[in-house]
mmCIF file of C-alpha atoms in Angstrom:
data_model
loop_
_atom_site.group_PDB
_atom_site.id
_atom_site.type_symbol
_atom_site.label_atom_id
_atom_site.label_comp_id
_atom_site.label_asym_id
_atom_site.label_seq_id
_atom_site.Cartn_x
_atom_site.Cartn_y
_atom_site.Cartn_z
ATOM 1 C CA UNK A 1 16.612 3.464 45.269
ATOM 2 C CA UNK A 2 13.275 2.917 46.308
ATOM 3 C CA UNK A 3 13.010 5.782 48.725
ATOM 4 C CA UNK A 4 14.125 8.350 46.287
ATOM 5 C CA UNK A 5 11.458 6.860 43.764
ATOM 6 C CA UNK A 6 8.666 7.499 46.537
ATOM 7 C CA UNK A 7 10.284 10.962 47.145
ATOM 8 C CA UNK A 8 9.607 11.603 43.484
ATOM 9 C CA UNK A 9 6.480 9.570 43.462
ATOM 10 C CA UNK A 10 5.168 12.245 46.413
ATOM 11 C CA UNK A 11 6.770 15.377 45.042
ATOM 12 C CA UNK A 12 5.878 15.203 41.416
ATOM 13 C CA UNK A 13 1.981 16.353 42.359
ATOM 14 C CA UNK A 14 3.422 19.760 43.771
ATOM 15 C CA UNK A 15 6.511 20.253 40.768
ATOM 16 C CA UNK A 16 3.477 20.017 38.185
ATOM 17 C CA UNK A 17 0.954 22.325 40.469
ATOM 18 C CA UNK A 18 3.805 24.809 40.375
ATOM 19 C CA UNK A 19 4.532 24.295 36.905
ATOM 20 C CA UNK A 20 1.063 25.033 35.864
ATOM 21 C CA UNK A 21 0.783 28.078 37.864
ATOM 22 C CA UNK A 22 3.952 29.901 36.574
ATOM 23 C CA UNK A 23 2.621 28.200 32.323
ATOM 24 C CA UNK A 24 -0.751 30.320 33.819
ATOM 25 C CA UNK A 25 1.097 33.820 35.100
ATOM 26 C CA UNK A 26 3.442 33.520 32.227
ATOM 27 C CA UNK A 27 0.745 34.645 29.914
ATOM 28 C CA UNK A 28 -2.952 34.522 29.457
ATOM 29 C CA UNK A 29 -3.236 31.136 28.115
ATOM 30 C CA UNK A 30 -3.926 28.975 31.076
ATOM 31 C CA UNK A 31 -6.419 31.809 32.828
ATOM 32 C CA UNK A 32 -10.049 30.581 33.096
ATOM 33 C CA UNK A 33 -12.945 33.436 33.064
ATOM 34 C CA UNK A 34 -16.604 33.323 33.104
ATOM 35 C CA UNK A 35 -17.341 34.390 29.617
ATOM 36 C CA UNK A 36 -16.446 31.132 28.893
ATOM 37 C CA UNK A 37 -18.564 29.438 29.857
ATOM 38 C CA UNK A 38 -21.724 30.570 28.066
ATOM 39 C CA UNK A 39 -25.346 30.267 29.650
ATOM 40 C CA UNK A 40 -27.147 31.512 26.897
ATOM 41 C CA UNK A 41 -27.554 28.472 25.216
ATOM 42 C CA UNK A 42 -30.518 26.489 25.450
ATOM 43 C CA UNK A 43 -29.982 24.026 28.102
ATOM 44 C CA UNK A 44 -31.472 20.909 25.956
ATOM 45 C CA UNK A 45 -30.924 18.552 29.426
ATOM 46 C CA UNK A 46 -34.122 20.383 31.076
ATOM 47 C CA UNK A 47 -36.039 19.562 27.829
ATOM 48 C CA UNK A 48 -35.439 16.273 28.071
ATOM 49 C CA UNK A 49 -36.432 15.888 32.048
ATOM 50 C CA UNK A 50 -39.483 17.525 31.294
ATOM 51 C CA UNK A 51 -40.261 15.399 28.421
ATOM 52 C CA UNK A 52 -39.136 12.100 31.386
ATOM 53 C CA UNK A 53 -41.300 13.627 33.788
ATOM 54 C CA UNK A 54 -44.619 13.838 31.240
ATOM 55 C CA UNK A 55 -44.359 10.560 30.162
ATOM 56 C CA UNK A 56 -44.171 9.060 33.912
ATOM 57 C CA UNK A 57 -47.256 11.487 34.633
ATOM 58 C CA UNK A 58 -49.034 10.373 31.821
ATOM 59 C CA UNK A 59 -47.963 6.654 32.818
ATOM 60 C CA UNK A 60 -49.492 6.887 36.150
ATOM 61 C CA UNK A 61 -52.509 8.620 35.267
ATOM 62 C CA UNK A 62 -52.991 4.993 33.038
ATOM 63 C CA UNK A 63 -52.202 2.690 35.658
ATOM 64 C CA UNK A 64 -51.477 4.924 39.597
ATOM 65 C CA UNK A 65 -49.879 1.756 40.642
ATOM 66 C CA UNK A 66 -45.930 1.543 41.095
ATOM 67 C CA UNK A 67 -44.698 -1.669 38.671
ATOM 68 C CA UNK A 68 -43.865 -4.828 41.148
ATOM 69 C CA UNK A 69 -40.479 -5.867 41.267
ATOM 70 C CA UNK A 70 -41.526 -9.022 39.433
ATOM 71 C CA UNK A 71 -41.585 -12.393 41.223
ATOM 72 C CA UNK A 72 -43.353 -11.515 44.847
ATOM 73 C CA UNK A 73 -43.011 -15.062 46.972
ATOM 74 C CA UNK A 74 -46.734 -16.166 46.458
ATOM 75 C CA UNK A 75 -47.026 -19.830 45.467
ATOM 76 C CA UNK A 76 -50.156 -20.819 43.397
ATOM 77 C CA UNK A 77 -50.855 -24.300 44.207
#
């Protein structure tokens, strides 16, 4: 019993790889072209790493030190 559930267990990857391809040459519904995915859009991502990048510029022309990582081992005593 439990070698014919690992036989299905390994097999089932390739029955629904083959069962997608023939749902995909069937008909056009599974097909996948480049008109569909649109690059005229404004990519609002770059926007928002430029606006990143301006405020750490404008941060380090304040203060051109990198931030400590807090507690540095010095005692005061």
């Amino acid at each position: 019993m439990t070698v014919a559930l690992a036989l299905i267990i390994l097999i089932s990857p390739f029955a629904v790889a083959t069962a997608v391809g023939w749902a995909a040459r069937r008909g056009n519904v599974l097909r996948f072209r480049l008109d569909l995915f649109g690059i005229d859009q404004p990519d609002y991502e770059t926007y928002r790493a430029g606006h990143d990048l301006d405020a750490i510029r404008s941060r380090f022309e304040h203060q051109p030190t990198w931030p400590s990582a807090g507690a540095l081992g010095v005692l005061h005593g």
